[in-house]
JSON list of C-alpha atoms in Angstrom, two decimals:
[
{"chain": "A", "resi": 24, "resn": "GLN", "atom": "CA", "xyz": [107.22, 116.56, 82.21]},
{"chain": "A", "resi": 25, "resn": "SER", "atom": "CA", "xyz": [106.73, 113.55, 83.92]},
{"chain": "A", "resi": 26, "resn": "VAL", "atom": "CA", "xyz": [109.45, 111.98, 86.44]},
{"chain": "A", "resi": 27, "resn": "LEU", "atom": "CA", "xyz": [107.96, 108.53, 86.59]},
{"chain": "A", "resi": 28, "resn": "THR", "atom": "CA", "xyz": [108.42, 106.18, 83.74]},
{"chain": "A", "resi": 29, "resn": "GLN", "atom": "CA", "xyz": [105.85, 103.52, 82.90]},
{"chain": "A", "resi": 30, "resn": "PRO", "atom": "CA", "xyz": [105.89, 101.74, 78.83]},
{"chain": "A", "resi": 31, "resn": "PRO", "atom": "CA", "xyz": [103.20, 103.15, 76.27]},
{"chain": "A", "resi": 32, "resn": "SER", "atom": "CA", "xyz": [101.25, 100.49, 76.19]},
{"chain": "A", "resi": 33, "resn": "ALA", "atom": "CA", "xyz": [100.11, 96.58, 77.19]},
{"chain": "A", "resi": 34, "resn": "SER", "atom": "CA", "xyz": [98.03, 94.29, 76.31]},
{"chain": "A", "resi": 35, "resn": "GLY", "atom": "CA", "xyz": [95.98, 90.75, 77.18]},
{"chain": "A", "resi": 36, "resn": "THR", "atom": "CA", "xyz": [93.56, 88.59, 76.27]},
{"chain": "A", "resi": 37, "resn": "PRO", "atom": "CA", "xyz": [90.40, 88.28, 78.61]},
{"chain": "A", "resi": 38, "resn": "GLY", "atom": "CA", "xyz": [91.45, 86.20, 81.60]},
{"chain": "A", "resi": 39, "resn": "GLN", "atom": "CA", "xyz": [95.27, 87.00, 81.03]},
{"chain": "A", "resi": 40, "resn": "ARG", "atom": "CA", "xyz": [97.37, 89.18, 83.68]},
{"chain": "A", "resi": 41, "resn": "VAL", "atom": "CA", "xyz": [99.14, 91.85, 82.48]},
{"chain": "A", "resi": 42, "resn": "THR", "atom": "CA", "xyz": [101.83, 94.14, 84.92]},
{"chain": "A", "resi": 43, "resn": "ILE", "atom": "CA", "xyz": [102.63, 97.54, 84.62]},
{"chain": "A", "resi": 44, "resn": "SER", "atom": "CA", "xyz": [105.97, 98.87, 85.84]},
{"chain": "A", "resi": 45, "resn": "CYS", "atom": "CA", "xyz": [106.66, 102.29, 86.91]},
{"chain": "A", "resi": 46, "resn": "SER", "atom": "CA", "xyz": [110.46, 103.35, 87.37]},
{"chain": "A", "resi": 47, "resn": "GLY", "atom": "CA", "xyz": [111.53, 106.39, 89.06]},
{"chain": "A", "resi": 48, "resn": "SER", "atom": "CA", "xyz": [114.26, 107.56, 91.82]},
{"chain": "A", "resi": 49, "resn": "SER", "atom": "CA", "xyz": [115.58, 107.62, 94.95]},
{"chain": "A", "resi": 50, "resn": "SER", "atom": "CA", "xyz": [113.80, 111.31, 95.45]},
{"chain": "A", "resi": 51, "resn": "ASN", "atom": "CA", "xyz": [110.03, 109.97, 94.64]},
{"chain": "A", "resi": 52, "resn": "ILE", "atom": "CA", "xyz": [109.50, 105.97, 95.01]},
{"chain": "A", "resi": 53, "resn": "GLY", "atom": "CA", "xyz": [112.37, 105.22, 96.69]},
{"chain": "A", "resi": 54, "resn": "SER", "atom": "CA", "xyz": [111.57, 107.33, 99.84]},
{"chain": "A", "resi": 55, "resn": "ASN", "atom": "CA", "xyz": [107.37, 107.85, 99.55]},
{"chain": "A", "resi": 56, "resn": "THR", "atom": "CA", "xyz": [104.71, 105.32, 98.48]},
{"chain": "A", "resi": 57, "resn": "VAL", "atom": "CA", "xyz": [103.45, 104.70, 95.20]},
{"chain": "A", "resi": 58, "resn": "ASN", "atom": "CA", "xyz": [99.57, 105.35, 94.44]},
{"chain": "A", "resi": 59, "resn": "TRP", "atom": "CA", "xyz": [98.03, 104.36, 90.84]},
{"chain": "A", "resi": 60, "resn": "TYR", "atom": "CA", "xyz": [95.05, 105.75, 89.03]},
{"chain": "A", "resi": 61, "resn": "GLN", "atom": "CA", "xyz": [92.86, 104.36, 86.30]},
{"chain": "A", "resi": 62, "resn": "GLN", "atom": "CA", "xyz": [91.58, 106.64, 83.70]},
{"chain": "A", "resi": 63, "resn": "LEU", "atom": "CA", "xyz": [88.16, 105.83, 81.30]},
{"chain": "A", "resi": 64, "resn": "PRO", "atom": "CA", "xyz": [88.58, 107.81, 78.26]},
{"chain": "A", "resi": 65, "resn": "GLY", "atom": "CA", "xyz": [86.88, 111.10, 78.40]},
{"chain": "A", "resi": 66, "resn": "THR", "atom": "CA", "xyz": [86.86, 110.97, 82.50]},
{"chain": "A", "resi": 67, "resn": "ALA", "atom": "CA", "xyz": [89.00, 112.10, 85.50]},
{"chain": "A", "resi": 68, "resn": "PRO", "atom": "CA", "xyz": [91.40, 109.54, 86.80]},
{"chain": "A", "resi": 69, "resn": "LYS", "atom": "CA", "xyz": [89.97, 107.13, 89.51]},
{"chain": "A", "resi": 70, "resn": "LEU", "atom": "CA", "xyz": [91.90, 105.96, 92.66]},
{"chain": "A", "resi": 71, "resn": "LEU", "atom": "CA", "xyz": [92.99, 102.19, 92.08]},
{"chain": "A", "resi": 72, "resn": "ILE", "atom": "CA", "xyz": [95.60, 101.52, 94.70]},
{"chain": "A", "resi": 73, "resn": "TYR", "atom": "CA", "xyz": [97.13, 103.94, 97.48]},
{"chain": "A", "resi": 74, "resn": "SER", "atom": "CA", "xyz": [100.37, 103.36, 100.03]},
{"chain": "A", "resi": 75, "resn": "ASN", "atom": "CA", "xyz": [101.81, 100.83, 97.39]},
{"chain": "A", "resi": 76, "resn": "ASN", "atom": "CA", "xyz": [99.50, 98.10, 97.82]},
{"chain": "A", "resi": 77, "resn": "GLN", "atom": "CA", "xyz": [96.06, 99.17, 98.97]},
{"chain": "A", "resi": 78, "resn": "ARG", "atom": "CA", "xyz": [92.59, 99.14, 97.37]},
{"chain": "A", "resi": 79, "resn": "PRO", "atom": "CA", "xyz": [90.24, 101.61, 98.02]},
{"chain": "A", "resi": 80, "resn": "SER", "atom": "CA", "xyz": [86.58, 100.36, 98.69]},
{"chain": "A", "resi": 81, "resn": "GLY", "atom": "CA", "xyz": [84.85, 98.86, 95.46]},
{"chain": "A", "resi": 82, "resn": "VAL", "atom": "CA", "xyz": [88.09, 98.23, 93.46]},
{"chain": "A", "resi": 83, "resn": "PRO", "atom": "CA", "xyz": [88.08, 94.58, 92.47]},
{"chain": "A", "resi": 84, "resn": "ASP", "atom": "CA", "xyz": [91.00, 92.16, 94.13]},
{"chain": "A", "resi": 85, "resn": "ARG", "atom": "CA", "xyz": [92.23, 91.44, 90.75]},
{"chain": "A", "resi": 86, "resn": "PHE", "atom": "CA", "xyz": [94.12, 94.54, 90.75]},
{"chain": "A", "resi": 87, "resn": "SER", "atom": "CA", "xyz": [97.32, 94.57, 92.78]},
{"chain": "A", "resi": 88, "resn": "GLY", "atom": "CA", "xyz": [100.24, 97.00, 93.53]},
{"chain": "A", "resi": 89, "resn": "SER", "atom": "CA", "xyz": [103.56, 96.35, 94.92]},
{"chain": "A", "resi": 90, "resn": "LYS", "atom": "CA", "xyz": [107.08, 98.27, 95.28]},
{"chain": "A", "resi": 91, "resn": "SER", "atom": "CA", "xyz": [110.35, 97.71, 95.40]},
{"chain": "A", "resi": 92, "resn": "GLY", "atom": "CA", "xyz": [113.93, 99.85, 95.11]},
{"chain": "A", "resi": 93, "resn": "THR", "atom": "CA", "xyz": [112.65, 102.57, 93.19]},
{"chain": "A", "resi": 94, "resn": "SER", "atom": "CA", "xyz": [110.16, 100.82, 90.89]},
{"chain": "A", "resi": 95, "resn": "ALA", "atom": "CA", "xyz": [106.80, 99.91, 91.40]},
{"chain": "A", "resi": 96, "resn": "SER", "atom": "CA", "xyz": [104.09, 97.31, 89.58]},
{"chain": "A", "resi": 97, "resn": "LEU", "atom": "CA", "xyz": [100.41, 97.50, 89.49]},
{"chain": "A", "resi": 98, "resn": "ALA", "atom": "CA", "xyz": [99.11, 93.73, 88.06]},
{"chain": "A", "resi": 99, "resn": "ILE", "atom": "CA", "xyz": [95.76, 93.13, 86.47]},
{"chain": "A", "resi": 100, "resn": "SER", "atom": "CA", "xyz": [94.87, 89.45, 86.91]},
{"chain": "A", "resi": 101, "resn": "GLY", "atom": "CA", "xyz": [91.73, 88.05, 85.25]},
{"chain": "A", "resi": 102, "resn": "LEU", "atom": "CA", "xyz": [91.59, 90.95, 82.61]},
{"chain": "A", "resi": 103, "resn": "GLN", "atom": "CA", "xyz": [88.11, 92.23, 81.70]},
{"chain": "A", "resi": 104, "resn": "SER", "atom": "CA", "xyz": [87.02, 94.26, 78.66]},
{"chain": "A", "resi": 105, "resn": "GLU", "atom": "CA", "xyz": [86.15, 97.25, 81.08]},
{"chain": "A", "resi": 106, "resn": "ASP", "atom": "CA", "xyz": [89.99, 97.21, 82.35]},
{"chain": "A", "resi": 107, "resn": "GLU", "atom": "CA", "xyz": [90.81, 98.80, 78.78]},
{"chain": "A", "resi": 108, "resn": "ALA", "atom": "CA", "xyz": [92.00, 102.29, 80.03]},
{"chain": "A", "resi": 109, "resn": "ASP", "atom": "CA", "xyz": [94.73, 104.31, 80.93]},
{"chain": "A", "resi": 110, "resn": "TYR", "atom": "CA", "xyz": [96.73, 103.46, 83.92]},
{"chain": "A", "resi": 111, "resn": "TYR", "atom": "CA", "xyz": [99.46, 106.12, 85.87]},
{"chain": "A", "resi": 112, "resn": "CYS", "atom": "CA", "xyz": [101.61, 105.65, 89.04]},
{"chain": "A", "resi": 113, "resn": "ALA", "atom": "CA", "xyz": [102.44, 108.38, 91.22]},
{"chain": "A", "resi": 114, "resn": "ALA", "atom": "CA", "xyz": [104.40, 109.25, 94.26]},
{"chain": "A", "resi": 115, "resn": "TRP", "atom": "CA", "xyz": [105.27, 112.42, 96.45]},
{"chain": "A", "resi": 116, "resn": "ASP", "atom": "CA", "xyz": [108.90, 113.49, 95.10]},
{"chain": "A", "resi": 117, "resn": "ASP", "atom": "CA", "xyz": [111.17, 115.36, 97.42]},
{"chain": "A", "resi": 118, "resn": "SER", "atom": "CA", "xyz": [112.87, 117.31, 95.54]},
{"chain": "A", "resi": 119, "resn": "LEU", "atom": "CA", "xyz": [112.24, 120.67, 93.92]},
{"chain": "A", "resi": 120, "resn": "ASN", "atom": "CA", "xyz": [110.83, 121.59, 97.31]},
{"chain": "A", "resi": 121, "resn": "GLY", "atom": "CA", "xyz": [108.39, 118.91, 97.30]},
{"chain": "A", "resi": 122, "resn": "GLN", "atom": "CA", "xyz": [105.95, 117.89, 94.98]},
{"chain": "A", "resi": 123, "resn": "ASP", "atom": "CA", "xyz": [103.58, 115.17, 93.19]},
{"chain": "A", "resi": 124, "resn": "VAL", "atom": "CA", "xyz": [104.80, 113.67, 90.16]},
{"chain": "A", "resi": 125, "resn": "PHE", "atom": "CA", "xyz": [102.74, 111.05, 88.07]},
{"chain": "A", "resi": 126, "resn": "GLY", "atom": "CA", "xyz": [104.04, 108.36, 85.54]},
{"chain": "A", "resi": 127, "resn": "THR", "atom": "CA", "xyz": [103.90, 109.24, 81.82]},
{"chain": "A", "resi": 128, "resn": "GLY", "atom": "CA", "xyz": [101.10, 106.34, 81.66]},
{"chain": "A", "resi": 129, "resn": "THR", "atom": "CA", "xyz": [100.35, 103.26, 80.14]},
{"chain": "A", "resi": 130, "resn": "LYS", "atom": "CA", "xyz": [97.26, 102.36, 77.77]},
{"chain": "A", "resi": 131, "resn": "VAL", "atom": "CA", "xyz": [95.91, 98.61, 78.62]},
{"chain": "A", "resi": 132, "resn": "THR", "atom": "CA", "xyz": [94.27, 97.08, 75.53]},
{"chain": "A", "resi": 133, "resn": "VAL", "atom": "CA", "xyz": [92.48, 94.08, 75.82]},
{"chain": "A", "resi": 134, "resn": "LEU", "atom": "CA", "xyz": [92.41, 92.21, 72.83]},
{"chain": "B", "resi": 6, "resn": "GLN", "atom": "CA", "xyz": [80.56, 110.92, 99.56]},
{"chain": "B", "resi": 7, "resn": "VAL", "atom": "CA", "xyz": [82.60, 114.00, 98.58]},
{"chain": "B", "resi": 8, "resn": "GLN", "atom": "CA", "xyz": [81.92, 115.50, 95.63]},
{"chain": "B", "resi": 9, "resn": "LEU", "atom": "CA", "xyz": [84.02, 118.15, 93.60]},
{"chain": "B", "resi": 10, "resn": "GLN", "atom": "CA", "xyz": [82.34, 120.57, 90.95]},
{"chain": "B", "resi": 11, "resn": "GLN", "atom": "CA", "xyz": [84.42, 122.44, 88.97]},
{"chain": "B", "resi": 12, "resn": "SER", "atom": "CA", "xyz": [83.04, 126.12, 86.98]},
{"chain": "B", "resi": 13, "resn": "GLY", "atom": "CA", "xyz": [85.11, 128.19, 84.92]},
{"chain": "B", "resi": 14, "resn": "PRO", "atom": "CA", "xyz": [85.80, 129.14, 81.52]},
{"chain": "B", "resi": 15, "resn": "GLY", "atom": "CA", "xyz": [86.85, 127.27, 78.80]},
{"chain": "B", "resi": 16, "resn": "LEU", "atom": "CA", "xyz": [88.31, 130.15, 76.81]},
{"chain": "B", "resi": 17, "resn": "VAL", "atom": "CA", "xyz": [91.34, 132.27, 78.12]},
{"chain": "B", "resi": 18, "resn": "LYS", "atom": "CA", "xyz": [93.32, 134.69, 75.90]},
{"chain": "B", "resi": 19, "resn": "PRO", "atom": "CA", "xyz": [97.31, 134.86, 75.68]},
{"chain": "B", "resi": 20, "resn": "SER", "atom": "CA", "xyz": [98.48, 137.01, 78.48]},
{"chain": "B", "resi": 21, "resn": "GLN", "atom": "CA", "xyz": [95.21, 137.09, 80.70]},
{"chain": "B", "resi": 22, "resn": "THR", "atom": "CA", "xyz": [94.69, 134.77, 83.80]},
{"chain": "B", "resi": 23, "resn": "LEU", "atom": "CA", "xyz": [93.02, 131.80, 83.31]},
{"chain": "B", "resi": 24, "resn": "SER", "atom": "CA", "xyz": [90.21, 131.43, 86.90]},
{"chain": "B", "resi": 25, "resn": "LEU", "atom": "CA", "xyz": [88.93, 128.28, 87.85]},
{"chain": "B", "resi": 26, "resn": "THR", "atom": "CA", "xyz": [86.51, 126.87, 91.11]},
{"chain": "B", "resi": 27, "resn": "CYS", "atom": "CA", "xyz": [86.26, 123.98, 92.45]},
{"chain": "B", "resi": 28, "resn": "ALA", "atom": "CA", "xyz": [82.59, 123.70, 94.88]},
{"chain": "B", "resi": 29, "resn": "ILE", "atom": "CA", "xyz": [83.28, 120.84, 97.78]},
{"chain": "B", "resi": 30, "resn": "SER", "atom": "CA", "xyz": [80.53, 118.51, 99.20]},
{"chain": "B", "resi": 31, "resn": "GLY", "atom": "CA", "xyz": [81.04, 116.13, 101.77]},
{"chain": "B", "resi": 32, "resn": "ASP", "atom": "CA", "xyz": [83.98, 117.81, 103.00]},
{"chain": "B", "resi": 33, "resn": "SER", "atom": "CA", "xyz": [85.33, 121.18, 104.59]},
{"chain": "B", "resi": 34, "resn": "VAL", "atom": "CA", "xyz": [88.25, 123.08, 103.15]},
{"chain": "B", "resi": 35, "resn": "SER", "atom": "CA", "xyz": [89.11, 123.56, 105.78]},
{"chain": "B", "resi": 36, "resn": "SER", "atom": "CA", "xyz": [89.68, 120.35, 107.23]},
{"chain": "B", "resi": 37, "resn": "ASN", "atom": "CA", "xyz": [92.65, 119.24, 109.25]},
{"chain": "B", "resi": 38, "resn": "SER", "atom": "CA", "xyz": [93.25, 115.96, 107.17]},
{"chain": "B", "resi": 39, "resn": "ALA", "atom": "CA", "xyz": [92.44, 116.80, 103.37]},
{"chain": "B", "resi": 40, "resn": "ALA", "atom": "CA", "xyz": [94.64, 119.51, 101.12]},
{"chain": "B", "resi": 41, "resn": "TRP", "atom": "CA", "xyz": [92.70, 120.43, 98.28]},
{"chain": "B", "resi": 42, "resn": "ASN", "atom": "CA", "xyz": [94.64, 120.87, 94.50]},
{"chain": "B", "resi": 43, "resn": "TRP", "atom": "CA", "xyz": [94.99, 121.66, 91.30]},
{"chain": "B", "resi": 44, "resn": "ILE", "atom": "CA", "xyz": [96.22, 119.47, 88.54]},
{"chain": "B", "resi": 45, "resn": "ARG", "atom": "CA", "xyz": [96.16, 119.41, 84.86]},
{"chain": "B", "resi": 46, "resn": "GLN", "atom": "CA", "xyz": [96.73, 116.91, 81.95]},
{"chain": "B", "resi": 47, "resn": "SER", "atom": "CA", "xyz": [97.96, 117.83, 78.26]},
{"chain": "B", "resi": 48, "resn": "PRO", "atom": "CA", "xyz": [99.40, 115.81, 75.74]},
{"chain": "B", "resi": 49, "resn": "SER", "atom": "CA", "xyz": [102.59, 117.21, 75.37]},
{"chain": "B", "resi": 50, "resn": "ARG", "atom": "CA", "xyz": [103.23, 117.33, 79.40]},
{"chain": "B", "resi": 51, "resn": "GLY", "atom": "CA", "xyz": [100.54, 114.63, 81.17]},
{"chain": "B", "resi": 52, "resn": "LEU", "atom": "CA", "xyz": [99.71, 114.93, 84.37]},
{"chain": "B", "resi": 53, "resn": "GLU", "atom": "CA", "xyz": [101.02, 117.61, 86.21]},
{"chain": "B", "resi": 54, "resn": "TRP", "atom": "CA", "xyz": [100.30, 118.36, 89.49]},
{"chain": "B", "resi": 55, "resn": "LEU", "atom": "CA", "xyz": [100.15, 122.20, 89.77]},
{"chain": "B", "resi": 56, "resn": "GLY", "atom": "CA", "xyz": [99.74, 123.11, 93.88]},
{"chain": "B", "resi": 57, "resn": "ARG", "atom": "CA", "xyz": [97.51, 122.79, 97.27]},
{"chain": "B", "resi": 58, "resn": "THR", "atom": "CA", "xyz": [95.98, 124.80, 99.62]},
{"chain": "B", "resi": 59, "resn": "TYR", "atom": "CA", "xyz": [95.40, 123.09, 103.06]},
{"chain": "B", "resi": 60, "resn": "TYR", "atom": "CA", "xyz": [94.43, 123.94, 106.97]},
{"chain": "B", "resi": 61, "resn": "ARG", "atom": "CA", "xyz": [96.45, 122.82, 109.62]},
{"chain": "B", "resi": 62, "resn": "SER", "atom": "CA", "xyz": [95.97, 125.66, 112.30]},
{"chain": "B", "resi": 63, "resn": "LYS", "atom": "CA", "xyz": [96.68, 128.25, 109.71]},
{"chain": "B", "resi": 64, "resn": "TRP", "atom": "CA", "xyz": [96.57, 128.05, 105.99]},
{"chain": "B", "resi": 65, "resn": "TYR", "atom": "CA", "xyz": [99.34, 126.72, 103.50]},
{"chain": "B", "resi": 66, "resn": "ASN", "atom": "CA", "xyz": [100.03, 126.78, 100.07]},
{"chain": "B", "resi": 67, "resn": "ASP", "atom": "CA", "xyz": [102.57, 124.23, 98.28]},
{"chain": "B", "resi": 68, "resn": "TYR", "atom": "CA", "xyz": [103.11, 125.30, 93.88]},
{"chain": "B", "resi": 69, "resn": "ALA", "atom": "CA", "xyz": [104.97, 123.25, 91.32]},
{"chain": "B", "resi": 70, "resn": "VAL", "atom": "CA", "xyz": [107.75, 124.91, 90.64]},
{"chain": "B", "resi": 71, "resn": "SER", "atom": "CA", "xyz": [107.02, 124.82, 87.15]},
{"chain": "B", "resi": 72, "resn": "VAL", "atom": "CA", "xyz": [104.06, 127.62, 88.06]},
{"chain": "B", "resi": 73, "resn": "LYS", "atom": "CA", "xyz": [105.19, 129.20, 90.77]},
{"chain": "B", "resi": 74, "resn": "SER", "atom": "CA", "xyz": [105.41, 132.31, 89.68]},
{"chain": "B", "resi": 75, "resn": "ARG", "atom": "CA", "xyz": [101.98, 132.39, 88.26]},
{"chain": "B", "resi": 76, "resn": "ILE", "atom": "CA", "xyz": [99.74, 130.62, 90.46]},
{"chain": "B", "resi": 77, "resn": "THR", "atom": "CA", "xyz": [97.34, 131.26, 93.14]},
{"chain": "B", "resi": 78, "resn": "ILE", "atom": "CA", "xyz": [95.04, 128.83, 95.17]},
{"chain": "B", "resi": 79, "resn": "ASN", "atom": "CA", "xyz": [92.89, 130.53, 97.51]},
{"chain": "B", "resi": 80, "resn": "PRO", "atom": "CA", "xyz": [90.43, 128.93, 99.44]},
{"chain": "B", "resi": 81, "resn": "ASP", "atom": "CA", "xyz": [86.55, 130.37, 100.29]},
{"chain": "B", "resi": 82, "resn": "THR", "atom": "CA", "xyz": [85.25, 128.68, 103.66]},
{"chain": "B", "resi": 83, "resn": "SER", "atom": "CA", "xyz": [82.08, 131.01, 103.36]},
{"chain": "B", "resi": 84, "resn": "LYS", "atom": "CA", "xyz": [81.18, 128.71, 100.18]},
{"chain": "B", "resi": 85, "resn": "ASN", "atom": "CA", "xyz": [83.31, 125.75, 100.77]},
{"chain": "B", "resi": 86, "resn": "GLN", "atom": "CA", "xyz": [85.31, 126.11, 97.84]},
{"chain": "B", "resi": 87, "resn": "PHE", "atom": "CA", "xyz": [88.97, 126.90, 96.46]},
{"chain": "B", "resi": 88, "resn": "SER", "atom": "CA", "xyz": [89.94, 128.40, 93.39]},
{"chain": "B", "resi": 89, "resn": "LEU", "atom": "CA", "xyz": [92.71, 128.45, 90.71]},
{"chain": "B", "resi": 90, "resn": "GLN", "atom": "CA", "xyz": [94.26, 131.78, 89.32]},
{"chain": "B", "resi": 91, "resn": "LEU", "atom": "CA", "xyz": [97.19, 131.31, 86.77]},
{"chain": "B", "resi": 92, "resn": "ASN", "atom": "CA", "xyz": [98.45, 134.71, 85.27]},
{"chain": "B", "resi": 93, "resn": "SER", "atom": "CA", "xyz": [100.30, 135.31, 82.01]},
{"chain": "B", "resi": 94, "resn": "VAL", "atom": "CA", "xyz": [98.58, 132.20, 80.88]},
{"chain": "B", "resi": 95, "resn": "THR", "atom": "CA", "xyz": [100.21, 131.14, 76.83]},
{"chain": "B", "resi": 96, "resn": "PRO", "atom": "CA", "xyz": [98.89, 128.38, 74.55]},
{"chain": "B", "resi": 97, "resn": "GLU", "atom": "CA", "xyz": [101.41, 125.49, 76.50]},
{"chain": "B", "resi": 98, "resn": "ASP", "atom": "CA", "xyz": [98.53, 126.46, 79.34]},
{"chain": "B", "resi": 99, "resn": "THR", "atom": "CA", "xyz": [95.94, 124.65, 77.07]},
{"chain": "B", "resi": 100, "resn": "ALA", "atom": "CA", "xyz": [94.85, 121.43, 79.34]},
{"chain": "B", "resi": 101, "resn": "VAL", "atom": "CA", "xyz": [92.65, 119.66, 81.36]},
{"chain": "B", "resi": 102, "resn": "TYR", "atom": "CA", "xyz": [92.47, 120.90, 84.63]},
{"chain": "B", "resi": 103, "resn": "TYR", "atom": "CA", "xyz": [91.18, 119.12, 87.37]},
{"chain": "B", "resi": 104, "resn": "CYS", "atom": "CA", "xyz": [90.55, 119.86, 91.21]},
{"chain": "B", "resi": 105, "resn": "ALA", "atom": "CA", "xyz": [91.16, 116.90, 93.50]},
{"chain": "B", "resi": 106, "resn": "ARG", "atom": "CA", "xyz": [91.45, 116.48, 97.66]},
{"chain": "B", "resi": 107, "resn": "VAL", "atom": "CA", "xyz": [94.47, 114.40, 99.05]},
{"chain": "B", "resi": 108, "resn": "VAL", "atom": "CA", "xyz": [94.38, 112.42, 102.16]},
{"chain": "B", "resi": 109, "resn": "GLY", "atom": "CA", "xyz": [96.58, 109.87, 103.58]},
{"chain": "B", "resi": 110, "resn": "GLY", "atom": "CA", "xyz": [99.11, 112.05, 105.95]},
{"chain": "B", "resi": 111, "resn": "TYR", "atom": "CA", "xyz": [101.92, 111.36, 105.28]},
{"chain": "B", "resi": 112, "resn": "ASP", "atom": "CA", "xyz": [101.34, 108.70, 102.51]},
{"chain": "B", "resi": 113, "resn": "PRO", "atom": "CA", "xyz": [98.67, 110.99, 100.14]},
{"chain": "B", "resi": 114, "resn": "TYR", "atom": "CA", "xyz": [96.49, 110.00, 97.46]},
{"chain": "B", "resi": 115, "resn": "PHE", "atom": "CA", "xyz": [94.11, 111.89, 95.62]},
{"chain": "B", "resi": 116, "resn": "ASP", "atom": "CA", "xyz": [90.58, 110.00, 96.32]},
{"chain": "B", "resi": 117, "resn": "TYR", "atom": "CA", "xyz": [88.43, 112.53, 94.62]},
{"chain": "B", "resi": 118, "resn": "TRP", "atom": "CA", "xyz": [88.52, 114.20, 91.72]},
{"chain": "B", "resi": 119, "resn": "GLY", "atom": "CA", "xyz": [86.81, 116.94, 89.84]},
{"chain": "B", "resi": 120, "resn": "GLN", "atom": "CA", "xyz": [84.79, 116.31, 86.48]},
{"chain": "B", "resi": 121, "resn": "GLY", "atom": "CA", "xyz": [87.52, 117.94, 84.60]},
{"chain": "B", "resi": 122, "resn": "THR", "atom": "CA", "xyz": [87.61, 121.48, 82.36]},
{"chain": "B", "resi": 123, "resn": "LEU", "atom": "CA", "xyz": [89.18, 121.59, 79.21]},
{"chain": "B", "resi": 124, "resn": "VAL", "atom": "CA", "xyz": [90.72, 124.93, 79.19]},
{"chain": "B", "resi": 125, "resn": "THR", "atom": "CA", "xyz": [92.24, 126.38, 75.61]},
{"chain": "B", "resi": 126, "resn": "VAL", "atom": "CA", "xyz": [94.58, 129.60, 75.71]},
{"chain": "B", "resi": 127, "resn": "SER", "atom": "CA", "xyz": [94.01, 131.26, 72.10]},
{"chain": "B", "resi": 128, "resn": "SER", "atom": "CA", "xyz": [93.10, 134.63, 71.13]}
]
């Protein structure tokens, strides 16, 4: 069902940099902004990055986002144990009368 | 601070109607700059946007193609809340259901979410 493709897992040791990719198409990432959400176990997703690279108030600056063409990336620099979570990209899709679409999700493990 | 509080049954029988409510505090369901959404999450389907309601001089609704024939989202201005009704449910509709606020105009994003409600479809 998920329209945007992410790697199922990523990992790193504390202090390392981890990057998560999100691949879409011209009808979603290619023509709209990308948002990222962090989901801790048993909780609702939380907004992490909006409009490709903007951080909401309270989100540490070790989280950053970028977009190029029909792909986007989330980077976590200075990885911390509390960053262990699922991460999802999302974008508006202009096809099918328009609707929000999400990525398949990436589980980040801190080794 | 916006808060969204969900309520509704956690068990629904096949072919019946799933009904959930999302109570809003810290904003208005009639806001001209927000939209009010339902999203669900299951292991088989991942995160799936279901639909939204919003007010821009009049009320609008948008629904995902996958559920368009079965879904209704209604605002309730008297109680500052909105609801989800999903008809003719099957076990495939078993999921955690979330309500969420969208802001951002032409660059929309979900900035506040409800706590989630696990709905199981089973006889």
